[in-house]
């Protein structure tokens, strides 16, 4: 089939009010991504030592009772996923979703998402909200965005991200989703993870993929088709201070990632009120998320290394082909190639 794209926002000149709303949409996502988790963690802890301690105790009891919910499909809210603020976030860049093939809802899928970028903006917008009409473009599919399991230890924030359909990128969680009797489950995994965020340099396309094979084993255990996904522009919305491999700064980043699960990056965008100053507002660079063709995978409960390597190689080849087919239409120079590490 031909390429299908989610309906784009109007291309007429934006009013000043519209520009402000879009900036608010983009900025609130950045602030939520960076600070909401630590803020509520500290708030619950501090309230324990005040006259409002009962609020923290009640929530902690609830947290204990609800502890396994993230690993059992979470608690998504279509009301949250359809909020107007996500359309403002979409229009700020803008973010587009491109479909290159049908994904029939009579089977399950494991979508490998690349690149991670700094904040996974395109993937959040396209797979965790309905701002680009995922459910209309892929009828019958139910998308799940798998993220760092440690995020679900943060009070209040865990409940917030579960409402988007986010789930822990753990075997227990993903096995639960792909074992559901209702087919059409589409698990989106950012394969490169936090390590790939260290290579989110504008204009570069460096993916951590050569040794990442867990998502292939997952697909084989459940007979779920593999689908390559590439988000052009994801690395371009922030500037990143990249340290040379082998430097002490890079060593510190890797050590921190091993201890905490995520990589500390030095990045910046533009100022909220001035395009010439630095700040945390992302640069308004188009993000185009292209969903590739499915790779059929048989079900083997205990896949061999040969099987894993075979489908991993097929996946890498399909991802590279997807990149080559769409790079020029997404503003990437024809001479640019993917780099796998």
mmCIF file of C-alpha atoms in Angstrom:
data_model
loop_
_atom_site.group_PDB
_atom_site.id
_atom_site.type_symbol
_atom_site.label_atom_id
_atom_site.label_comp_id
_atom_site.label_asym_id
_atom_site.label_seq_id
_atom_site.Cartn_x
_atom_site.Cartn_y
_atom_site.Cartn_z
ATOM 1 C CA UNK A 1 0.000 0.000 0.000
ATOM 2 C CA UNK A 2 1.011 3.619 -0.313
ATOM 3 C CA UNK A 3 2.100 5.928 2.440
ATOM 4 C CA UNK A 4 -0.666 7.332 4.635
ATOM 5 C CA UNK A 5 -0.154 10.296 6.924
ATOM 6 C CA UNK A 6 -2.218 11.505 9.836
ATOM 7 C CA UNK A 7 -4.070 14.743 8.985
ATOM 8 C CA UNK A 8 -1.776 17.746 9.365
ATOM 9 C CA UNK A 9 -2.747 20.922 11.195
ATOM 10 C CA UNK A 10 -3.782 23.904 9.057
ATOM 11 C CA UNK A 11 -0.845 25.564 7.312
ATOM 12 C CA UNK A 12 -2.285 29.069 7.488
ATOM 13 C CA UNK A 13 -0.361 31.718 9.401
ATOM 14 C CA UNK A 14 -0.614 31.186 13.136
ATOM 15 C CA UNK A 15 -2.043 33.870 15.347
ATOM 16 C CA UNK A 16 -0.009 35.103 18.293
ATOM 17 C CA UNK A 17 -2.408 33.347 20.644
ATOM 18 C CA UNK A 18 -1.940 30.063 18.765
ATOM 19 C CA UNK A 19 1.853 30.405 18.958
ATOM 20 C CA UNK A 20 1.638 30.991 22.701
ATOM 21 C CA UNK A 21 -0.620 27.965 23.210
ATOM 22 C CA UNK A 22 1.781 25.764 21.265
ATOM 23 C CA UNK A 23 4.740 27.016 23.304
ATOM 24 C CA UNK A 24 2.820 26.268 26.512
ATOM 25 C CA UNK A 25 2.047 22.762 25.217
ATOM 26 C CA UNK A 26 5.708 22.072 24.421
ATOM 27 C CA UNK A 27 7.021 23.668 27.626
ATOM 28 C CA UNK A 28 4.653 21.856 29.975
ATOM 29 C CA UNK A 29 5.779 18.529 28.528
ATOM 30 C CA UNK A 30 9.431 19.401 29.185
ATOM 31 C CA UNK A 31 8.729 20.510 32.765
ATOM 32 C CA UNK A 32 6.596 17.438 33.444
ATOM 33 C CA UNK A 33 9.238 15.115 31.960
ATOM 34 C CA UNK A 34 12.039 16.620 34.031
ATOM 35 C CA UNK A 35 10.496 17.691 37.320
ATOM 36 C CA UNK A 36 7.092 16.122 38.054
ATOM 37 C CA UNK A 37 8.505 12.826 39.350
ATOM 38 C CA UNK A 38 11.150 14.305 41.702
ATOM 39 C CA UNK A 39 8.705 17.005 42.875
ATOM 40 C CA UNK A 40 6.037 14.577 44.083
ATOM 41 C CA UNK A 41 8.634 12.210 45.519
ATOM 42 C CA UNK A 42 9.962 15.012 47.695
ATOM 43 C CA UNK A 43 6.481 16.336 48.474
ATOM 44 C CA UNK A 44 5.244 12.991 49.797
ATOM 45 C CA UNK A 45 8.412 12.637 51.876
ATOM 46 C CA UNK A 46 8.324 16.176 53.319
ATOM 47 C CA UNK A 47 4.628 16.012 54.216
ATOM 48 C CA UNK A 48 5.399 13.079 56.512
ATOM 49 C CA UNK A 49 7.071 15.565 58.866
ATOM 50 C CA UNK A 50 4.246 18.136 58.883
ATOM 51 C CA UNK A 51 0.703 18.343 60.192
ATOM 52 C CA UNK A 52 -0.415 17.054 56.778
ATOM 53 C CA UNK A 53 1.320 13.713 57.276
ATOM 54 C CA UNK A 54 -1.955 11.823 56.882
ATOM 55 C CA UNK A 55 -2.032 12.708 53.170
ATOM 56 C CA UNK A 56 1.313 11.003 52.633
ATOM 57 C CA UNK A 57 0.376 7.981 54.745
ATOM 58 C CA UNK A 58 -2.904 7.455 52.883
ATOM 59 C CA UNK A 59 -1.142 7.723 49.533
ATOM 60 C CA UNK A 60 1.654 5.348 50.581
ATOM 61 C CA UNK A 61 -0.936 2.781 51.675
ATOM 62 C CA UNK A 62 -2.595 3.184 48.276
ATOM 63 C CA UNK A 63 0.809 2.820 46.607
ATOM 64 C CA UNK A 64 1.405 -0.452 48.442
ATOM 65 C CA UNK A 65 -1.990 -1.844 47.427
ATOM 66 C CA UNK A 66 -1.589 -0.656 43.834
ATOM 67 C CA UNK A 67 2.088 -1.612 43.451
ATOM 68 C CA UNK A 68 1.643 -4.279 40.760
ATOM 69 C CA UNK A 69 -0.756 -2.313 38.547
ATOM 70 C CA UNK A 70 1.943 -0.991 36.157
ATOM 71 C CA UNK A 71 2.984 -4.588 35.415
ATOM 72 C CA UNK A 72 -0.618 -5.614 34.776
ATOM 73 C CA UNK A 73 -1.597 -3.264 31.984
ATOM 74 C CA UNK A 74 -1.677 -0.060 33.998
ATOM 75 C CA UNK A 75 -4.643 2.271 34.132
ATOM 76 C CA UNK A 76 -4.961 4.269 30.913
ATOM 77 C CA UNK A 77 -7.354 7.173 30.470
ATOM 78 C CA UNK A 78 -8.713 8.057 27.045
ATOM 79 C CA UNK A 79 -9.734 11.409 28.524
ATOM 80 C CA UNK A 80 -6.086 12.235 29.269
ATOM 81 C CA UNK A 81 -4.904 10.906 25.898
ATOM 82 C CA UNK A 82 -7.383 13.146 24.043
ATOM 83 C CA UNK A 83 -6.711 16.428 25.857
ATOM 84 C CA UNK A 84 -6.329 19.518 23.640
ATOM 85 C CA UNK A 85 -2.898 20.305 25.131
ATOM 86 C CA UNK A 86 -1.424 17.401 23.147
ATOM 87 C CA UNK A 87 -2.639 18.917 19.879
ATOM 88 C CA UNK A 88 -0.814 22.098 20.825
ATOM 89 C CA UNK A 89 2.319 20.031 21.490
ATOM 90 C CA UNK A 90 1.871 18.370 18.072
ATOM 91 C CA UNK A 91 1.444 21.676 16.248
ATOM 92 C CA UNK A 92 4.465 23.349 17.888
ATOM 93 C CA UNK A 93 7.038 21.312 15.946
ATOM 94 C CA UNK A 94 4.860 19.980 14.136
ATOM 95 C CA UNK A 95 4.770 16.209 14.814
ATOM 96 C CA UNK A 96 3.515 13.884 12.058
ATOM 97 C CA UNK A 97 2.712 10.176 11.975
ATOM 98 C CA UNK A 98 3.301 8.291 8.707
ATOM 99 C CA UNK A 99 1.894 4.825 7.964
ATOM 100 C CA UNK A 100 3.638 2.786 5.271
ATOM 101 C CA UNK A 101 1.764 -0.522 5.603
ATOM 102 C CA UNK A 102 -1.328 -2.044 7.141
ATOM 103 C CA UNK A 103 -1.014 -3.523 10.629
ATOM 104 C CA UNK A 104 -4.014 -5.876 10.865
ATOM 105 C CA UNK A 105 -5.507 -6.054 14.380
ATOM 106 C CA UNK A 106 -5.675 -9.865 14.284
ATOM 107 C CA UNK A 107 -2.124 -10.153 15.642
ATOM 108 C CA UNK A 108 0.222 -8.466 18.098
ATOM 109 C CA UNK A 109 3.210 -6.251 17.335
ATOM 110 C CA UNK A 110 6.509 -5.189 18.870
ATOM 111 C CA UNK A 111 7.457 -1.789 17.482
ATOM 112 C CA UNK A 112 11.108 -0.808 17.796
ATOM 113 C CA UNK A 113 11.289 2.984 18.143
ATOM 114 C CA UNK A 114 14.386 4.931 17.074
ATOM 115 C CA UNK A 115 16.072 7.206 17.987
ATOM 116 C CA UNK A 116 15.462 7.771 21.689
ATOM 117 C CA UNK A 117 16.303 11.467 21.542
ATOM 118 C CA UNK A 118 16.333 13.513 24.739
ATOM 119 C CA UNK A 119 12.642 13.235 25.664
ATOM 120 C CA UNK A 120 11.030 10.810 23.167
ATOM 121 C CA UNK A 121 8.680 13.615 22.118
ATOM 122 C CA UNK A 122 7.541 12.151 18.812
ATOM 123 C CA UNK A 123 6.779 8.749 20.316
ATOM 124 C CA UNK A 124 4.841 10.209 23.236
ATOM 125 C CA UNK A 125 2.840 12.412 20.909
ATOM 126 C CA UNK A 126 2.042 9.692 18.377
ATOM 127 C CA UNK A 127 1.636 6.553 20.490
ATOM 128 C CA UNK A 128 0.575 7.807 23.943
ATOM 129 C CA UNK A 129 -1.891 10.484 22.866
ATOM 130 C CA UNK A 130 -4.496 10.726 20.128
ATOM 131 C CA UNK A 131 -3.173 14.052 18.826
ATOM 132 C CA UNK A 132 -2.324 12.424 15.484
ATOM 133 C CA UNK A 133 -5.189 9.958 15.519
ATOM 134 C CA UNK A 134 -3.266 6.708 16.044
ATOM 135 C CA UNK A 135 -6.473 4.732 16.616
ATOM 136 C CA UNK A 136 -7.925 6.017 13.327
ATOM 137 C CA UNK A 137 -4.754 5.440 11.331
ATOM 138 C CA UNK A 138 -4.293 1.949 12.805
ATOM 139 C CA UNK A 139 -7.823 0.807 13.667
ATOM 140 C CA UNK A 140 -8.091 -2.024 16.158
ATOM 141 C CA UNK A 141 -4.587 -1.551 17.605
ATOM 142 C CA UNK A 142 -3.941 -0.638 21.231
ATOM 143 C CA UNK A 143 -0.576 1.085 21.672
ATOM 144 C CA UNK A 144 1.653 0.798 24.745
ATOM 145 C CA UNK A 145 4.815 2.854 25.186
ATOM 146 C CA UNK A 146 7.362 0.952 27.299
ATOM 147 C CA UNK A 147 9.570 3.180 29.468
ATOM 148 C CA UNK A 148 12.086 2.920 32.306
ATOM 149 C CA UNK A 149 10.621 0.754 35.072
ATOM 150 C CA UNK A 150 12.052 3.037 37.770
ATOM 151 C CA UNK A 151 9.633 5.799 36.783
ATOM 152 C CA UNK A 152 6.792 3.746 38.255
ATOM 153 C CA UNK A 153 8.380 3.977 41.709
ATOM 154 C CA UNK A 154 7.740 7.732 41.809
ATOM 155 C CA UNK A 155 4.526 8.610 43.670
ATOM 156 C CA UNK A 156 1.747 10.400 41.740
ATOM 157 C CA UNK A 157 3.945 10.550 38.628
ATOM 158 C CA UNK A 158 3.426 6.795 38.145
ATOM 159 C CA UNK A 159 -0.335 7.314 38.080
ATOM 160 C CA UNK A 160 0.034 10.181 35.631
ATOM 161 C CA UNK A 161 2.143 8.267 33.102
ATOM 162 C CA UNK A 162 -0.021 5.152 33.400
ATOM 163 C CA UNK A 163 -2.964 7.262 32.203
ATOM 164 C CA UNK A 164 -1.190 7.629 28.832
ATOM 165 C CA UNK A 165 -0.791 3.888 28.391
ATOM 166 C CA UNK A 166 2.855 3.832 29.446
ATOM 167 C CA UNK A 167 4.151 0.602 30.937
ATOM 168 C CA UNK A 168 7.453 -0.611 32.424
ATOM 169 C CA UNK A 169 9.935 -2.014 29.937
ATOM 170 C CA UNK A 170 10.208 -5.220 31.952
ATOM 171 C CA UNK A 171 9.619 -8.834 31.002
ATOM 172 C CA UNK A 172 6.722 -9.188 33.443
ATOM 173 C CA UNK A 173 4.915 -6.141 32.097
ATOM 174 C CA UNK A 174 5.432 -6.848 28.389
ATOM 175 C CA UNK A 175 4.603 -10.546 28.729
ATOM 176 C CA UNK A 176 1.340 -9.596 30.439
ATOM 177 C CA UNK A 177 0.321 -7.252 27.608
ATOM 178 C CA UNK A 178 1.233 -9.606 24.778
ATOM 179 C CA UNK A 179 -0.487 -12.535 26.515
ATOM 180 C CA UNK A 180 -3.888 -10.831 26.556
ATOM 181 C CA UNK A 181 -6.684 -12.755 24.792
ATOM 182 C CA UNK A 182 -7.565 -9.656 22.782
ATOM 183 C CA UNK A 183 -5.183 -9.306 19.839
ATOM 184 C CA UNK A 184 -4.049 -6.001 18.362
ATOM 185 C CA UNK A 185 -1.622 -5.124 21.176
ATOM 186 C CA UNK A 186 1.185 -2.890 19.881
ATOM 187 C CA UNK A 187 4.094 -2.519 22.304
ATOM 188 C CA UNK A 188 6.433 0.356 21.441
ATOM 189 C CA UNK A 189 9.971 -0.123 22.795
ATOM 190 C CA UNK A 190 12.687 2.524 22.559
ATOM 191 C CA UNK A 191 15.375 -0.061 21.909
ATOM 192 C CA UNK A 192 18.387 2.215 22.328
ATOM 193 C CA UNK A 193 17.178 3.417 25.713
ATOM 194 C CA UNK A 194 19.063 5.829 27.910
ATOM 195 C CA UNK A 195 22.411 4.973 26.303
ATOM 196 C CA UNK A 196 21.162 6.202 22.932
ATOM 197 C CA UNK A 197 20.193 9.544 24.473
ATOM 198 C CA UNK A 198 23.919 10.288 24.817
ATOM 199 C CA UNK A 199 24.152 10.364 21.001
ATOM 200 C CA UNK A 200 21.163 12.667 20.383
ATOM 201 C CA UNK A 201 23.244 15.141 18.408
ATOM 202 C CA UNK A 202 21.357 17.248 15.825
ATOM 203 C CA UNK A 203 21.946 16.011 12.300
ATOM 204 C CA UNK A 204 23.357 12.658 13.422
ATOM 205 C CA UNK A 205 21.633 9.285 13.320
ATOM 206 C CA UNK A 206 23.533 6.973 15.665
ATOM 207 C CA UNK A 207 21.533 4.052 17.079
ATOM 208 C CA UNK A 208 22.354 1.686 19.938
ATOM 209 C CA UNK A 209 21.103 -1.518 18.357
ATOM 210 C CA UNK A 210 23.817 -4.055 17.487
ATOM 211 C CA UNK A 211 23.689 -5.822 20.866
ATOM 212 C CA UNK A 212 20.090 -4.982 21.783
ATOM 213 C CA UNK A 213 18.194 -8.215 21.144
ATOM 214 C CA UNK A 214 15.769 -8.493 24.038
ATOM 215 C CA UNK A 215 12.916 -7.031 21.987
ATOM 216 C CA UNK A 216 13.484 -9.751 19.349
ATOM 217 C CA UNK A 217 13.301 -12.466 22.006
ATOM 218 C CA UNK A 218 10.074 -10.911 23.252
ATOM 219 C CA UNK A 219 8.579 -10.987 19.752
ATOM 220 C CA UNK A 220 9.625 -14.625 19.271
ATOM 221 C CA UNK A 221 8.165 -15.759 22.595
ATOM 222 C CA UNK A 222 4.781 -14.316 21.650
ATOM 223 C CA UNK A 223 4.816 -14.641 17.864
ATOM 224 C CA UNK A 224 4.408 -10.862 17.568
ATOM 225 C CA UNK A 225 5.466 -9.194 14.324
ATOM 226 C CA UNK A 226 8.437 -6.825 14.512
ATOM 227 C CA UNK A 227 7.841 -3.317 13.168
ATOM 228 C CA UNK A 228 10.658 -0.776 12.667
ATOM 229 C CA UNK A 229 9.778 2.837 13.504
ATOM 230 C CA UNK A 230 11.985 5.859 12.861
ATOM 231 C CA UNK A 231 11.309 9.367 14.122
ATOM 232 C CA UNK A 232 13.048 11.908 11.889
ATOM 233 C CA UNK A 233 13.834 15.166 13.695
ATOM 234 C CA UNK A 234 13.778 13.656 17.194
ATOM 235 C CA UNK A 235 17.464 14.453 17.708
ATOM 236 C CA UNK A 236 17.120 18.015 16.411
ATOM 237 C CA UNK A 237 14.810 19.665 18.957
ATOM 238 C CA UNK A 238 17.585 20.185 21.536
ATOM 239 C CA UNK A 239 21.291 20.892 21.425
ATOM 240 C CA UNK A 240 23.435 18.348 23.246
ATOM 241 C CA UNK A 241 26.899 18.521 24.756
ATOM 242 C CA UNK A 242 28.368 15.204 23.604
ATOM 243 C CA UNK A 243 31.502 13.922 25.298
ATOM 244 C CA UNK A 244 34.055 11.810 23.475
ATOM 245 C CA UNK A 245 33.926 8.071 24.074
ATOM 246 C CA UNK A 246 36.597 7.205 26.622
ATOM 247 C CA UNK A 247 36.624 10.642 28.258
ATOM 248 C CA UNK A 248 36.078 10.892 32.008
ATOM 249 C CA UNK A 249 32.842 12.789 31.428
ATOM 250 C CA UNK A 250 31.480 10.002 29.228
ATOM 251 C CA UNK A 251 32.602 7.440 31.807
ATOM 252 C CA UNK A 252 30.681 9.342 34.508
ATOM 253 C CA UNK A 253 27.551 9.337 32.342
ATOM 254 C CA UNK A 254 27.766 5.581 31.752
ATOM 255 C CA UNK A 255 28.443 4.887 35.433
ATOM 256 C CA UNK A 256 25.463 7.001 36.466
ATOM 257 C CA UNK A 257 23.276 5.148 33.944
ATOM 258 C CA UNK A 258 24.306 1.784 35.383
ATOM 259 C CA UNK A 259 23.396 2.944 38.885
ATOM 260 C CA UNK A 260 20.223 4.927 38.175
ATOM 261 C CA UNK A 261 18.928 3.579 34.857
ATOM 262 C CA UNK A 262 19.066 6.841 32.924
ATOM 263 C CA UNK A 263 21.813 8.991 31.445
ATOM 264 C CA UNK A 264 22.469 12.549 32.659
ATOM 265 C CA UNK A 265 22.707 14.735 29.562
ATOM 266 C CA UNK A 266 23.727 18.355 29.199
ATOM 267 C CA UNK A 267 21.218 19.796 26.753
ATOM 268 C CA UNK A 268 19.472 23.063 26.031
ATOM 269 C CA UNK A 269 16.843 24.615 23.815
ATOM 270 C CA UNK A 270 15.705 28.165 23.226
ATOM 271 C CA UNK A 271 14.373 30.686 25.715
ATOM 272 C CA UNK A 272 10.665 30.862 26.459
ATOM 273 C CA UNK A 273 10.437 34.528 25.482
ATOM 274 C CA UNK A 274 13.382 34.851 23.107
ATOM 275 C CA UNK A 275 14.505 32.610 20.265
ATOM 276 C CA UNK A 276 18.069 33.925 20.605
ATOM 277 C CA UNK A 277 18.569 32.983 24.251
ATOM 278 C CA UNK A 278 19.006 29.507 25.712
ATOM 279 C CA UNK A 279 16.455 27.723 27.827
ATOM 280 C CA UNK A 280 14.362 24.558 28.034
ATOM 281 C CA UNK A 281 11.840 25.285 25.303
ATOM 282 C CA UNK A 282 12.609 22.872 22.434
ATOM 283 C CA UNK A 283 13.468 24.184 18.996
ATOM 284 C CA UNK A 284 10.479 23.999 16.641
ATOM 285 C CA UNK A 285 11.890 21.408 14.240
ATOM 286 C CA UNK A 286 9.482 19.070 12.396
ATOM 287 C CA UNK A 287 9.301 15.529 13.788
ATOM 288 C CA UNK A 288 8.068 12.823 11.411
ATOM 289 C CA UNK A 289 7.501 9.360 12.880
ATOM 290 C CA UNK A 290 7.425 6.711 10.138
ATOM 291 C CA UNK A 291 5.950 3.293 10.949
ATOM 292 C CA UNK A 292 7.462 0.601 8.731
ATOM 293 C CA UNK A 293 6.242 -2.694 7.359
ATOM 294 C CA UNK A 294 5.745 -5.641 9.755
ATOM 295 C CA UNK A 295 8.211 -8.517 9.830
ATOM 296 C CA UNK A 296 6.347 -11.799 10.535
ATOM 297 C CA UNK A 297 7.840 -13.693 13.469
ATOM 298 C CA UNK A 298 6.949 -17.279 14.470
ATOM 299 C CA UNK A 299 6.184 -18.136 18.080
ATOM 300 C CA UNK A 300 8.950 -20.001 19.892
ATOM 301 C CA UNK A 301 8.675 -20.018 23.666
ATOM 302 C CA UNK A 302 12.396 -20.722 23.984
ATOM 303 C CA UNK A 303 14.045 -19.135 20.948
ATOM 304 C CA UNK A 304 17.587 -20.170 20.111
ATOM 305 C CA UNK A 305 20.416 -17.694 19.644
ATOM 306 C CA UNK A 306 20.408 -18.487 15.922
ATOM 307 C CA UNK A 307 16.729 -17.543 15.665
ATOM 308 C CA UNK A 308 17.251 -14.354 17.639
ATOM 309 C CA UNK A 309 20.234 -13.337 15.509
ATOM 310 C CA UNK A 310 18.326 -14.110 12.297
ATOM 311 C CA UNK A 311 15.352 -11.895 13.110
ATOM 312 C CA UNK A 312 17.570 -9.229 14.610
ATOM 313 C CA UNK A 313 19.465 -9.040 11.300
ATOM 314 C CA UNK A 314 16.178 -8.880 9.362
ATOM 315 C CA UNK A 315 15.018 -6.079 11.632
ATOM 316 C CA UNK A 316 18.202 -4.034 11.227
ATOM 317 C CA UNK A 317 17.983 -4.395 7.453
ATOM 318 C CA UNK A 318 14.316 -3.319 7.433
ATOM 319 C CA UNK A 319 15.065 -0.333 9.672
ATOM 320 C CA UNK A 320 17.915 0.785 7.423
ATOM 321 C CA UNK A 321 15.667 0.435 4.372
ATOM 322 C CA UNK A 322 12.950 2.477 6.077
ATOM 323 C CA UNK A 323 15.466 5.203 6.846
ATOM 324 C CA UNK A 324 16.768 5.288 3.277
ATOM 325 C CA UNK A 325 13.278 5.417 1.751
ATOM 326 C CA UNK A 326 12.083 8.371 3.816
ATOM 327 C CA UNK A 327 15.156 10.395 4.787
ATOM 328 C CA UNK A 328 15.104 12.867 1.895
ATOM 329 C CA UNK A 329 11.376 13.590 2.220
ATOM 330 C CA UNK A 330 12.018 14.321 5.909
ATOM 331 C CA UNK A 331 14.825 16.802 5.255
ATOM 332 C CA UNK A 332 17.803 14.485 5.796
ATOM 333 C CA UNK A 333 20.593 14.816 3.182
ATOM 334 C CA UNK A 334 20.849 11.911 0.743
ATOM 335 C CA UNK A 335 24.454 11.251 1.806
ATOM 336 C CA UNK A 336 23.447 10.602 5.434
ATOM 337 C CA UNK A 337 23.485 6.996 6.650
ATOM 338 C CA UNK A 338 22.440 5.242 9.837
ATOM 339 C CA UNK A 339 25.206 4.318 12.253
ATOM 340 C CA UNK A 340 24.750 1.269 14.503
ATOM 341 C CA UNK A 341 26.708 0.833 17.704
#
